[in-house]
PDB file of C-alpha atoms in Angstrom:
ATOM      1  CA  UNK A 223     -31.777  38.394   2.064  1.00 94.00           C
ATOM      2  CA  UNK A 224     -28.937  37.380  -0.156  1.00 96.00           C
ATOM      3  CA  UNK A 225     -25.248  37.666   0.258  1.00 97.00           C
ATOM      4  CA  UNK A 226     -23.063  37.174  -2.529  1.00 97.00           C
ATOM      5  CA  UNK A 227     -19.201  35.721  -1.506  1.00 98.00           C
ATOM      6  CA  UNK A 228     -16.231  36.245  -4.039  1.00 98.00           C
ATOM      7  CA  UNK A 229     -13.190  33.882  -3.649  1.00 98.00           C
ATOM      8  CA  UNK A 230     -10.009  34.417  -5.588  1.00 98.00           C
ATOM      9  CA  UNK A 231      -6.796  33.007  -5.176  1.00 97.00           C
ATOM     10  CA  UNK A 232      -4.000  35.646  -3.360  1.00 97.00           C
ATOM     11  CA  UNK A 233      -1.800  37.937  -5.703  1.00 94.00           C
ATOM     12  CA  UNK A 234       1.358  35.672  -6.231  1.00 94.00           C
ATOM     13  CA  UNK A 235      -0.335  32.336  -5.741  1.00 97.00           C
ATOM     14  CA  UNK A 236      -0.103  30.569  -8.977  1.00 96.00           C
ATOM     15  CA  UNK A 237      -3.586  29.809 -11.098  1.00 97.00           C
ATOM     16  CA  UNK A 238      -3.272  27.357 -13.275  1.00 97.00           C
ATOM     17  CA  UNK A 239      -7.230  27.337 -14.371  1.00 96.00           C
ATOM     18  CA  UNK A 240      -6.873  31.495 -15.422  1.00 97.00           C
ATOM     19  CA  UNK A 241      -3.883  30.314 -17.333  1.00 97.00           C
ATOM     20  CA  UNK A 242      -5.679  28.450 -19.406  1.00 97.00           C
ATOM     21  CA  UNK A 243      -8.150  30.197 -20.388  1.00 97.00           C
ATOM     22  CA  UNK A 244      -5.682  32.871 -21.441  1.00 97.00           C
ATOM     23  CA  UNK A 245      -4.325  30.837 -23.655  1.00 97.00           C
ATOM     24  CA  UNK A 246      -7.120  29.460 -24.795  1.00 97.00           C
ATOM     25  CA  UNK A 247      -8.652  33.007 -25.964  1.00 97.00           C
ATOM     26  CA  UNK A 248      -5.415  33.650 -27.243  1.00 96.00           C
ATOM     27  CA  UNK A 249      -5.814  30.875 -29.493  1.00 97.00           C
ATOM     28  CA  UNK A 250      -9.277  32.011 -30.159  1.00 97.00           C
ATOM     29  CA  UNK A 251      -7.699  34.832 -31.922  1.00 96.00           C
ATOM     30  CA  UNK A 252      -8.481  37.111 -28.675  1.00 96.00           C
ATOM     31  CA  UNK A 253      -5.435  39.719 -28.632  1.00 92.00           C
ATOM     32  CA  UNK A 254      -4.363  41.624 -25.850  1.00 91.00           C
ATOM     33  CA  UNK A 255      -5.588  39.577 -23.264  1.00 96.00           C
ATOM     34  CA  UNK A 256      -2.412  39.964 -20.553  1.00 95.00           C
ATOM     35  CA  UNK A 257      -3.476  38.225 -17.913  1.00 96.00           C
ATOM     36  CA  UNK A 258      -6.875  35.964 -16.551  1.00 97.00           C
ATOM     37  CA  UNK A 259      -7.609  35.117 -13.006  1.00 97.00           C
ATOM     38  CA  UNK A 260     -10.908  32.710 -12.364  1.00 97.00           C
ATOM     39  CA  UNK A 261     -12.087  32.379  -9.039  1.00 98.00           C
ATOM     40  CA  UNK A 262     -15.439  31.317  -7.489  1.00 97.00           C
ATOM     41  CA  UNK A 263     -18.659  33.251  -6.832  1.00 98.00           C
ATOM     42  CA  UNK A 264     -21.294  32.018  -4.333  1.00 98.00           C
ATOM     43  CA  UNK A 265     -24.851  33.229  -4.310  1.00 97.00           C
ATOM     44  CA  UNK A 266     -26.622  32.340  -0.615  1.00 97.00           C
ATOM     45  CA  UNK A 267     -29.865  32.732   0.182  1.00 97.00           C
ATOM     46  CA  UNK A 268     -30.039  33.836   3.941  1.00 97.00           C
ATOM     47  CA  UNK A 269     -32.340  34.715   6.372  1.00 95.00           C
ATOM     48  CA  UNK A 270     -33.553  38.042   7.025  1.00 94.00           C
ATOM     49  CA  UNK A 271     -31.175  39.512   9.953  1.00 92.00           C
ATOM     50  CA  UNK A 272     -27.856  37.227   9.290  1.00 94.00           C
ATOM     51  CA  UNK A 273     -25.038  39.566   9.787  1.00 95.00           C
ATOM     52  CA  UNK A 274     -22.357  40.151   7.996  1.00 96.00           C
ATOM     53  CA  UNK A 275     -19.865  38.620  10.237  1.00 97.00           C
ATOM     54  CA  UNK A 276     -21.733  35.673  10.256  1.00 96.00           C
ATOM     55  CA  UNK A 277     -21.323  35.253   6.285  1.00 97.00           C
ATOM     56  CA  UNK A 278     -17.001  36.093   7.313  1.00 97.00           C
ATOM     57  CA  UNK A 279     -17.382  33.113   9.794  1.00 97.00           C
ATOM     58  CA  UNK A 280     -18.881  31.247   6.992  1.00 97.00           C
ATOM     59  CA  UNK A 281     -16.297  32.142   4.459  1.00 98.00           C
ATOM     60  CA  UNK A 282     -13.512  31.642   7.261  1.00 97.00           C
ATOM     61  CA  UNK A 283     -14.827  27.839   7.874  1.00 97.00           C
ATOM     62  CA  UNK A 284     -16.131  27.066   4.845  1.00 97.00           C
ATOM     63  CA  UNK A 285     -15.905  29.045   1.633  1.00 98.00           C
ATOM     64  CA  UNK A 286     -12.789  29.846   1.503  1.00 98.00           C
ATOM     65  CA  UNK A 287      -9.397  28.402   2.344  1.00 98.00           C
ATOM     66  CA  UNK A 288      -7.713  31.473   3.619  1.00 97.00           C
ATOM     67  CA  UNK A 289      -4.086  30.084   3.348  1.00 97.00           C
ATOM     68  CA  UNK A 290      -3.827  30.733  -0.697  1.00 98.00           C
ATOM     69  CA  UNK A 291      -7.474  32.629  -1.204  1.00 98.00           C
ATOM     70  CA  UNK A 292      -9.044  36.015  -0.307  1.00 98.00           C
ATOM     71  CA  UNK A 293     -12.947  36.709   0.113  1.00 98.00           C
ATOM     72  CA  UNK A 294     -14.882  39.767  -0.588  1.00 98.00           C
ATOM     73  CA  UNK A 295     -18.898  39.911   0.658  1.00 98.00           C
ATOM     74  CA  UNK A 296     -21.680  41.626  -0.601  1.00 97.00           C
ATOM     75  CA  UNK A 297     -24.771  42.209   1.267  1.00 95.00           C
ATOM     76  CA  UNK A 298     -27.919  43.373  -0.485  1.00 85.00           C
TER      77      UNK A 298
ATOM     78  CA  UNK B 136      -8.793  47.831 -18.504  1.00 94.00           C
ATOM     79  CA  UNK B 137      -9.824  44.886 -16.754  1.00 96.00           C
ATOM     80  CA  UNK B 138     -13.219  43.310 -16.877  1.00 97.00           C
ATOM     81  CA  UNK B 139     -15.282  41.088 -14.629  1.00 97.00           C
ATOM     82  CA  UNK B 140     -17.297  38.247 -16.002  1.00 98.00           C
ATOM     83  CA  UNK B 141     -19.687  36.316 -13.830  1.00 98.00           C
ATOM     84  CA  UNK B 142     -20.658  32.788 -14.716  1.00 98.00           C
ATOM     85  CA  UNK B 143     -23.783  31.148 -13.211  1.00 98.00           C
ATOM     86  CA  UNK B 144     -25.675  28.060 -13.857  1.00 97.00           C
ATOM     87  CA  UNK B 145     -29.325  29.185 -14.984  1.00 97.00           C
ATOM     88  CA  UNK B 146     -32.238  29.174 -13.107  1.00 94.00           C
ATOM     89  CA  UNK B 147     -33.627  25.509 -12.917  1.00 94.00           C
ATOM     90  CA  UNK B 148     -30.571  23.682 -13.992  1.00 97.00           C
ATOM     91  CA  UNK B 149     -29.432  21.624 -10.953  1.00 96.00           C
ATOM     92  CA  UNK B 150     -26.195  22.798  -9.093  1.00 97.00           C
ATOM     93  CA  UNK B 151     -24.964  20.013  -7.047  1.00 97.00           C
ATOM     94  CA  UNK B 152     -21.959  22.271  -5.800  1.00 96.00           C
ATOM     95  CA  UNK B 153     -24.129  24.511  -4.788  1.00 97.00           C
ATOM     96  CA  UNK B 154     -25.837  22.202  -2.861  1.00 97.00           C
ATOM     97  CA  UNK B 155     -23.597  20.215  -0.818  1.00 97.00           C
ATOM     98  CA  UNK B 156     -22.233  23.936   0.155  1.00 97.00           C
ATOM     99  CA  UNK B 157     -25.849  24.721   1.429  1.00 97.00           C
ATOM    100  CA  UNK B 158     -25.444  21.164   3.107  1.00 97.00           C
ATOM    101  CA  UNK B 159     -22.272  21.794   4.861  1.00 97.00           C
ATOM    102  CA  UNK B 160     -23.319  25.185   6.179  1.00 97.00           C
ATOM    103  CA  UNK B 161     -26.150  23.388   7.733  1.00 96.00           C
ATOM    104  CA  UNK B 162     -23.504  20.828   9.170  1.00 97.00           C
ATOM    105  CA  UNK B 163     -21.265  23.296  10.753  1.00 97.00           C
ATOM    106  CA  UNK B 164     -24.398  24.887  12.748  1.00 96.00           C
ATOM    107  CA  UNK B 165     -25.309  27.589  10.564  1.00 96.00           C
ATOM    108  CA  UNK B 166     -29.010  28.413  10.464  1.00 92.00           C
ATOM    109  CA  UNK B 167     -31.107  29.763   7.835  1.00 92.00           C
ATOM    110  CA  UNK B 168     -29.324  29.009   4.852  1.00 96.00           C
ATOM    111  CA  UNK B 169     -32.242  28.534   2.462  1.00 95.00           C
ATOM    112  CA  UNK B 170     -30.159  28.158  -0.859  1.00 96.00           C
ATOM    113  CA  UNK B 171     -26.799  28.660  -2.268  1.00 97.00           C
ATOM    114  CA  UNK B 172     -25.610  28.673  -5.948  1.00 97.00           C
ATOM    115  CA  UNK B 173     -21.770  28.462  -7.092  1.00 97.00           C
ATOM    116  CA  UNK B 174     -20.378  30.187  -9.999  1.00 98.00           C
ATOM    117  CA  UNK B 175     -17.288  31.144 -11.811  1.00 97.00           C
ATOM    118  CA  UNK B 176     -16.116  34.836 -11.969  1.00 98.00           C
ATOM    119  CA  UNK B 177     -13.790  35.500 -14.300  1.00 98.00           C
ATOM    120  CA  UNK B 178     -11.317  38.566 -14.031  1.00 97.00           C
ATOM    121  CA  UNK B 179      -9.597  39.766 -17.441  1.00 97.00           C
ATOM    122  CA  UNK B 180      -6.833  42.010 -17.763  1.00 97.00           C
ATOM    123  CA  UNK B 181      -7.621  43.438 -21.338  1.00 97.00           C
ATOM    124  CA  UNK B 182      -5.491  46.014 -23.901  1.00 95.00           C
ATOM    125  CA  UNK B 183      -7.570  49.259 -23.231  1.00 94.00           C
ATOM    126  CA  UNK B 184      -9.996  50.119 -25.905  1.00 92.00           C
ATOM    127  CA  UNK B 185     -11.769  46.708 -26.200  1.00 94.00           C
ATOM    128  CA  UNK B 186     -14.855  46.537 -26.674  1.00 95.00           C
ATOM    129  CA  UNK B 187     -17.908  45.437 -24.441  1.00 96.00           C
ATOM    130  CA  UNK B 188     -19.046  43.338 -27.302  1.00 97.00           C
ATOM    131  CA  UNK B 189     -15.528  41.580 -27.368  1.00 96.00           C
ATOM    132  CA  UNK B 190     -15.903  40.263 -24.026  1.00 97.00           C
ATOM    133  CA  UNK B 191     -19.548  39.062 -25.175  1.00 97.00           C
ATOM    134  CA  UNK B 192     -17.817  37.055 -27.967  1.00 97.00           C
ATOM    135  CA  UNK B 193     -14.896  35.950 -25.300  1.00 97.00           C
ATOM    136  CA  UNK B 194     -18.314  35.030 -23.089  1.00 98.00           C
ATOM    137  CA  UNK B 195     -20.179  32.918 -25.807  1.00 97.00           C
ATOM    138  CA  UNK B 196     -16.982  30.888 -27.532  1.00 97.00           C
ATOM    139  CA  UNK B 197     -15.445  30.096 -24.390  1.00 97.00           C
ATOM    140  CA  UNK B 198     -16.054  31.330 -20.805  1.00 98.00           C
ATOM    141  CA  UNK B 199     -19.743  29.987 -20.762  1.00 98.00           C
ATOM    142  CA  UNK B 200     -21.528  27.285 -22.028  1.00 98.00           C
ATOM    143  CA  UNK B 201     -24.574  29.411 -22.981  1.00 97.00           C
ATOM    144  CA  UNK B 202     -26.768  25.818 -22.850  1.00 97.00           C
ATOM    145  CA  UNK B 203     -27.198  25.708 -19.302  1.00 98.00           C
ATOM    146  CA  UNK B 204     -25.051  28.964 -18.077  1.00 98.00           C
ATOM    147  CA  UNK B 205     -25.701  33.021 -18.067  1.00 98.00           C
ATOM    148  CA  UNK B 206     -22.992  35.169 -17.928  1.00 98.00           C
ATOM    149  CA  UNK B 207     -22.955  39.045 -16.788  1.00 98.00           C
ATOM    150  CA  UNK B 208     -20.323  41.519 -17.761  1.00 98.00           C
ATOM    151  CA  UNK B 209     -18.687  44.168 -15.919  1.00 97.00           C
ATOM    152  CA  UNK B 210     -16.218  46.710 -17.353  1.00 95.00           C
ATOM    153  CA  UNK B 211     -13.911  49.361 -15.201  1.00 85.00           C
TER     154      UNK B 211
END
């Protein structure tokens, strides 16, 4: 089975990285672009019958540093 | 609008990221894993009205580097 993990940085924690590439497509000549955020997608290849709160206990240890980031899971 | 764009490394280029994630899993006790593969995701707050093919051409001169990474696009 495969679980896919999305990890983005909080609302109001500053991201430096999406800020760039604003202003890079900006400079690309991209208009109307108000606002980038990047964050990190991870693609795991499980085996059949993992559970979903074992992929949260993953992301909890692991994936995602739950101070300044927030995780969203997809099971499929 | 805002639009979601998913960067992965292709299929058969190495991803050492993803890797030493599958690696650490394995560390902390975790079972099973049998691959994992990082990525970028991408989330753009955009005028409303642009196009699809916009984001393509945001994809291809910037977000990805179409040599050794796909890219998938999702609008809402």
């Amino acid at each position: 089975m495969k679980a896919r993990v999305h990890v983005m940085l909080k609302n109001g924690v500053l991201d430096p990285q999406g800020e760039a590439v604003r202003h890079a497509l900006g400079s690309l000549g991209f208009d109307g672009v108000e606002g980038v955020r990047q964050g990190k997608v991870i693609e795991l290849d499980l085996a059949d019958g993992t559970s979903e709160d074992t992929v949260k206990d993953m992301c909890e240890k692991l994936l995602a540093n739950t101070v300044i980031e927030s995780y969203t899971i997809e099971l499929n």
